[in-house]
Amino acid sequence: MARSRSFERVLVTGGAGFIGSHLCRRLLDEGCEVIVFDNLLTGSMSNIQELLGNPRFSFEHYDVTNYLYVDGPLDAILHFASPASPADFERLPIQILKVGSLGTHKALGLAKAKGARFLLASTSECYGDPEVSPQPETYWGNVNPVGIRGVYDEAKRFSEAMTMAYHRHHGVEARIVRIFNTFGPRMQINDGRAIPNFFTQSIRGDDVTVYGDGSQTRSINYVSNLVDGIWALLRSDYVGPVNIGSEAEISMLDLARTIIDLVGSRSKVIHRDLPADDPKVRRPDITIARTQLGWSPAVDPIEGLERTRDYFVEALAAHS
Ligand code: UDP
């Protein structure tokens, strides 16, 4: 008998991470019972502190590359475990490849056993350094498999292939979200990505490090918009990757200047070497999200950056 898709009981791998923890909050607010598995490699207990007292929330310190066991039914598995900052690509390459391959395999096996819907957190990195812009889901990408970013890009491309294989071969209900650059409260101070670096440096009055000439672009999306998109995708009938991101494309030099202004900082911009294979442009085509999910970003980037500034000001004050 097909289980009802009311999502009463769900597992979130990586639920103590930046995106995972916001997602858990939303799932609880929607009435789900939420189980989190996270090995806290890049996640943190402070991200889920506010959830721990909730009787519908439980946390297990667990590495999801190992066999997964959950007692009782599961309606959905949302696979969000993975380091995701380019700084981690050099620091944690094997862990990234393992969680994308072994972890995805284990999570899909559990979804199959439980008859649960499976939602994969994938990434715009599947497009690599794109030769097409904006990037529609039909673009197959331009990825260097042996470059430093390859560990993440290929792990996620493998995850997508494995997810579709379980869907086609085992009938697992599959959803794939391709997440574009997302920011907001709970990003770690030492995360290493552009937005946490620019805020941390501006608030401290340090030089703001722009890699290369800063002409490379990203489209930045506030985290609550992403969570809206994930929740809509989880409930939708749409199988196949869906881009969730903002169309607000900005160069890294302009982003650095915007953040310095928002902080009211006297920091100056300095330039550092551009890392290998750093994508020159990135912007999602969000036609599918708009038409299939009725989704578009509700919070604009500047409002999101203001909220994020307030978070970093507090986080740095607590840290010092
Ligand atoms: N970047 C930068 N300064 C930093 C950190 C990152 O100029 O201190 C650049 C990085 O080279 C890339 C862009 O900002 O071009 C976005 O990098 P991020 O690490 O946020 O994520 P990515 O989109 O590359 O995965």
XYZ file of C-alpha atoms and ligand atoms in Angstrom:
345
model
C 0.000 0.000 0.000
C 1.391 3.406 -0.939
C 2.123 5.462 2.144
C 0.260 8.729 2.368
C 2.482 11.660 1.547
C 1.675 13.710 4.572
C 5.314 13.727 5.745
C 4.552 12.892 9.338
C 8.003 11.496 10.064
C 11.110 12.570 8.186
C 14.866 12.060 8.381
C 17.227 14.932 7.595
C 20.865 13.976 7.080
C 23.111 16.942 7.797
C 20.313 18.524 9.807
C 22.771 20.338 12.084
C 24.303 22.199 9.148
C 23.581 25.706 7.941
C 20.831 24.786 5.488
C 19.806 21.570 7.254
C 18.993 23.345 10.505
C 16.803 25.969 8.800
C 15.063 23.147 6.972
C 14.424 21.245 10.234
C 12.835 24.352 11.768
C 10.496 24.583 8.783
C 9.619 20.873 8.830
C 8.747 21.099 12.533
C 6.641 24.195 11.839
C 4.806 22.201 9.148
C 3.969 19.537 11.750
C 6.548 16.863 10.887
C 8.418 14.704 13.346
C 12.071 15.301 12.454
C 15.001 12.957 12.999
C 18.495 14.301 12.321
C 21.657 12.328 11.632
C 24.781 14.475 11.528
C 28.430 13.776 12.351
C 29.034 17.493 13.067
C 31.976 17.644 10.674
C 30.844 21.052 9.453
C 27.498 21.225 11.272
C 27.166 22.359 14.857
C 25.003 21.722 17.901
C 24.486 25.472 18.266
C 22.556 25.413 14.964
C 19.951 23.049 16.440
C 20.005 24.271 20.046
C 16.569 25.865 19.665
C 15.137 22.589 18.295
C 16.430 20.191 20.929
C 13.619 20.779 23.428
C 10.940 19.986 20.846
C 9.374 16.552 21.487
C 9.011 16.047 17.714
C 12.754 16.565 17.156
C 15.564 14.108 17.741
C 19.265 14.222 16.991
C 21.731 11.411 16.497
C 25.473 12.035 16.224
C 26.101 9.745 13.284
C 28.183 9.491 10.118
C 25.746 8.697 7.311
C 28.380 6.970 5.202
C 27.742 4.004 7.519
C 24.724 1.706 7.522
C 21.601 3.666 8.443
C 19.014 2.302 10.790
C 15.790 4.039 11.794
C 13.105 2.338 13.848
C 9.537 2.818 12.573
C 8.125 4.458 9.460
C 9.646 7.280 7.459
C 7.720 9.379 4.945
C 10.704 11.272 3.575
C 14.474 11.398 3.683
C 16.107 14.729 2.920
C 19.785 14.117 2.208
C 21.632 17.305 3.140
C 24.810 15.936 4.704
C 27.950 17.277 3.020
C 30.593 19.909 3.529
C 29.822 22.566 0.923
C 32.327 25.409 1.194
C 35.129 25.551 -1.388
C 37.456 25.904 1.614
C 36.352 22.366 2.552
C 37.107 21.006 -0.903
C 40.823 21.051 -0.065
C 40.442 20.292 3.649
C 37.911 17.434 3.467
C 38.086 15.953 -0.052
C 37.662 12.297 0.922
C 34.816 12.995 3.348
C 33.015 14.970 0.613
C 33.384 12.133 -1.886
C 32.297 9.577 0.708
C 29.173 11.377 1.856
C 28.169 12.085 -1.739
C 28.662 8.482 -2.815
C 28.426 6.098 0.170
C 26.152 8.422 2.148
C 23.759 8.885 -0.770
C 23.721 5.139 -1.370
C 22.884 4.423 2.287
C 20.213 7.103 2.397
C 18.629 5.794 -0.806
C 18.721 2.257 0.547
C 16.865 3.434 3.619
C 14.336 5.327 1.454
C 13.725 2.155 -0.552
C 13.300 0.033 2.597
C 10.863 2.515 4.154
C 8.993 3.503 0.987
C 10.028 7.071 1.787
C 10.278 9.936 -0.675
C 13.927 10.933 -1.182
C 15.005 14.538 -1.656
C 18.620 15.124 -2.626
C 20.434 18.362 -1.873
C 22.351 18.858 -5.085
C 24.123 21.944 -6.299
C 24.807 24.472 -9.017
C 28.335 23.004 -8.913
C 26.949 20.269 -11.191
C 27.255 22.904 -13.931
C 30.949 23.481 -13.124
C 32.374 26.572 -14.826
C 29.372 26.989 -17.108
C 29.579 27.826 -20.779
C 25.858 28.624 -20.812
C 24.263 31.366 -18.768
C 21.822 31.413 -17.109
C 22.000 27.677 -16.406
C 18.855 25.643 -17.144
C 18.521 22.148 -15.682
C 19.005 20.726 -19.185
C 22.602 22.041 -19.332
C 25.013 19.178 -18.581
C 27.814 21.309 -17.261
C 31.524 21.883 -17.665
C 33.265 20.137 -14.776
C 36.946 19.281 -14.325
C 36.775 15.869 -12.634
C 40.385 15.968 -11.417
C 40.474 19.609 -10.262
C 40.208 20.700 -6.614
C 36.478 21.373 -6.971
C 35.966 17.997 -8.647
C 35.566 16.237 -5.301
C 32.349 18.136 -4.620
C 31.089 18.502 -8.179
C 31.535 14.853 -9.023
C 30.203 13.644 -5.663
C 27.002 15.571 -6.313
C 26.790 14.471 -9.935
C 27.192 10.893 -8.746
C 24.482 11.510 -6.106
C 22.109 12.698 -8.799
C 22.873 9.661 -10.981
C 22.382 7.310 -8.026
C 19.126 9.018 -7.053
C 17.723 8.638 -10.563
C 18.901 5.013 -10.718
C 17.009 4.235 -7.486
C 14.029 6.046 -8.907
C 14.060 4.187 -12.227
C 15.195 0.799 -10.984
C 13.596 0.590 -7.529
C 10.721 3.042 -7.880
C 11.976 5.332 -5.092
C 10.174 8.678 -5.299
C 12.996 11.094 -6.077
C 13.310 14.853 -5.852
C 16.519 16.757 -6.626
C 17.121 20.363 -5.684
C 20.098 22.104 -7.304
C 20.998 24.719 -4.754
C 22.646 27.937 -5.929
C 24.683 30.187 -3.609
C 22.680 30.531 -0.428
C 23.445 32.663 2.601
C 22.000 33.620 5.946
C 22.281 33.256 9.710
C 24.119 30.155 11.008
C 26.845 30.210 8.404
C 30.052 29.573 10.329
C 32.416 32.490 10.904
C 35.269 30.412 9.484
C 33.162 28.916 6.665
C 35.497 30.335 4.025
C 32.836 31.239 1.463
C 32.598 34.753 0.090
C 29.686 36.063 2.175
C 30.912 34.840 5.598
C 34.431 36.038 4.775
C 33.275 39.483 3.617
C 31.080 39.990 6.704
C 33.668 38.721 9.152
C 36.403 40.837 7.606
C 34.243 43.992 7.337
C 32.969 43.761 10.904
C 36.495 43.234 12.247
C 37.839 46.060 10.082
C 40.207 43.672 8.316
C 41.013 43.766 4.624
C 38.277 42.167 2.525
C 39.731 39.427 0.326
C 38.416 39.363 -3.231
C 39.849 36.491 -5.233
C 41.061 37.381 -8.724
C 39.832 40.681 -10.140
C 36.380 40.106 -8.630
C 34.576 40.140 -11.973
C 33.326 36.559 -11.449
C 29.631 36.479 -10.609
C 27.303 34.556 -8.340
C 23.548 34.840 -7.750
C 22.883 35.010 -4.055
C 19.772 33.671 -2.385
C 18.581 34.156 1.186
C 18.175 30.896 3.074
C 14.442 31.219 3.845
C 13.771 31.418 0.098
C 15.641 28.170 -0.405
C 13.706 26.454 2.380
C 10.422 27.594 0.768
C 11.602 26.005 -2.478
C 12.663 22.744 -0.839
C 9.347 22.396 0.974
C 7.450 23.044 -2.273
C 9.612 20.547 -4.157
C 9.207 17.879 -1.488
C 5.423 18.053 -1.871
C 5.388 18.380 -5.665
C 5.135 15.623 -8.262
C 8.087 16.932 -10.232
C 10.861 14.383 -10.783
C 14.199 15.646 -12.030
C 16.548 18.401 -10.926
C 15.114 21.800 -10.028
C 17.277 24.913 -9.698
C 16.533 26.932 -6.594
C 18.403 30.205 -6.518
C 18.177 33.900 -7.021
C 18.439 35.622 -10.388
C 20.203 38.550 -8.708
C 23.651 38.082 -10.243
C 26.430 40.177 -8.758
C 30.195 40.342 -9.239
C 32.295 39.444 -6.210
C 33.868 42.910 -6.227
C 30.416 44.536 -6.067
C 29.360 42.063 -3.388
C 32.421 42.932 -1.285
C 31.662 46.662 -1.627
C 27.985 46.133 -0.827
C 28.835 44.236 2.359
C 31.439 46.809 3.442
C 28.738 49.505 3.005
C 26.062 47.497 4.842
C 28.401 47.042 7.783
C 29.499 50.694 7.636
C 33.090 49.457 7.694
C 36.326 51.192 6.774
C 37.792 47.916 5.480
C 39.434 48.042 2.093
C 39.338 45.450 -0.651
C 42.498 43.490 -1.393
C 42.926 40.914 -4.130
C 44.122 37.338 -3.706
C 44.776 34.618 -6.272
C 41.706 33.147 -7.904
C 41.380 29.455 -6.947
C 41.604 26.907 -9.779
C 38.411 26.219 -11.754
C 36.530 29.017 -9.983
C 33.353 29.492 -12.062
C 33.314 32.824 -13.921
C 29.540 33.153 -13.901
C 26.658 31.498 -12.114
C 22.971 32.253 -12.428
C 20.047 29.861 -12.380
C 17.298 29.634 -14.927
C 14.389 29.224 -12.500
C 11.621 28.646 -15.033
C 10.949 25.126 -13.731
C 10.773 26.258 -10.098
C 8.393 29.072 -11.088
C 6.116 26.981 -13.271
C 6.204 23.597 -11.510
C 6.456 24.755 -7.890
C 5.023 28.259 -8.078
C 8.247 29.320 -6.368
C 10.200 32.551 -6.582
C 12.396 34.242 -3.967
C 10.307 36.183 -1.433
C 13.188 37.914 0.376
C 15.407 40.087 -1.796
C 19.191 39.859 -1.478
C 19.699 43.203 0.275
C 17.099 42.448 2.941
C 18.730 39.031 3.361
C 22.176 40.583 3.649
C 20.913 42.979 6.338
C 19.569 40.075 8.406
C 22.805 38.186 7.848
C 24.857 41.212 8.907
C 22.977 41.305 12.216
C 23.703 37.617 12.736
C 27.435 38.007 12.037
C 27.697 41.053 14.312
C 26.223 38.961 17.151
C 28.191 35.829 16.326
C 31.480 37.720 16.262
C 30.683 39.516 19.519
C 29.974 36.142 21.165
C 33.162 34.734 19.675
C 35.539 37.462 20.850
N 35.670 34.592 -2.982
C 36.340 35.775 -2.782
N 36.821 36.034 -1.534
C 36.669 35.199 -0.490
C 35.961 33.998 -0.695
C 35.486 33.723 -1.955
O 36.489 36.581 -3.708
O 37.146 35.532 0.617
C 35.148 34.318 -4.335
C 35.428 32.927 -4.883
O 36.673 32.871 -5.537
C 34.269 32.767 -5.849
C 33.132 33.562 -5.201
O 33.743 34.429 -4.266
O 34.556 33.366 -7.084
C 32.111 32.706 -4.459
O 32.828 31.827 -3.647
P 32.176 30.966 -2.514
O 33.309 30.361 -1.767
O 31.205 31.768 -1.750
O 31.363 29.807 -3.232
P 31.308 29.191 -4.704
O 30.204 29.903 -5.364
O 32.605 29.426 -5.423
O 31.034 27.773 -4.464
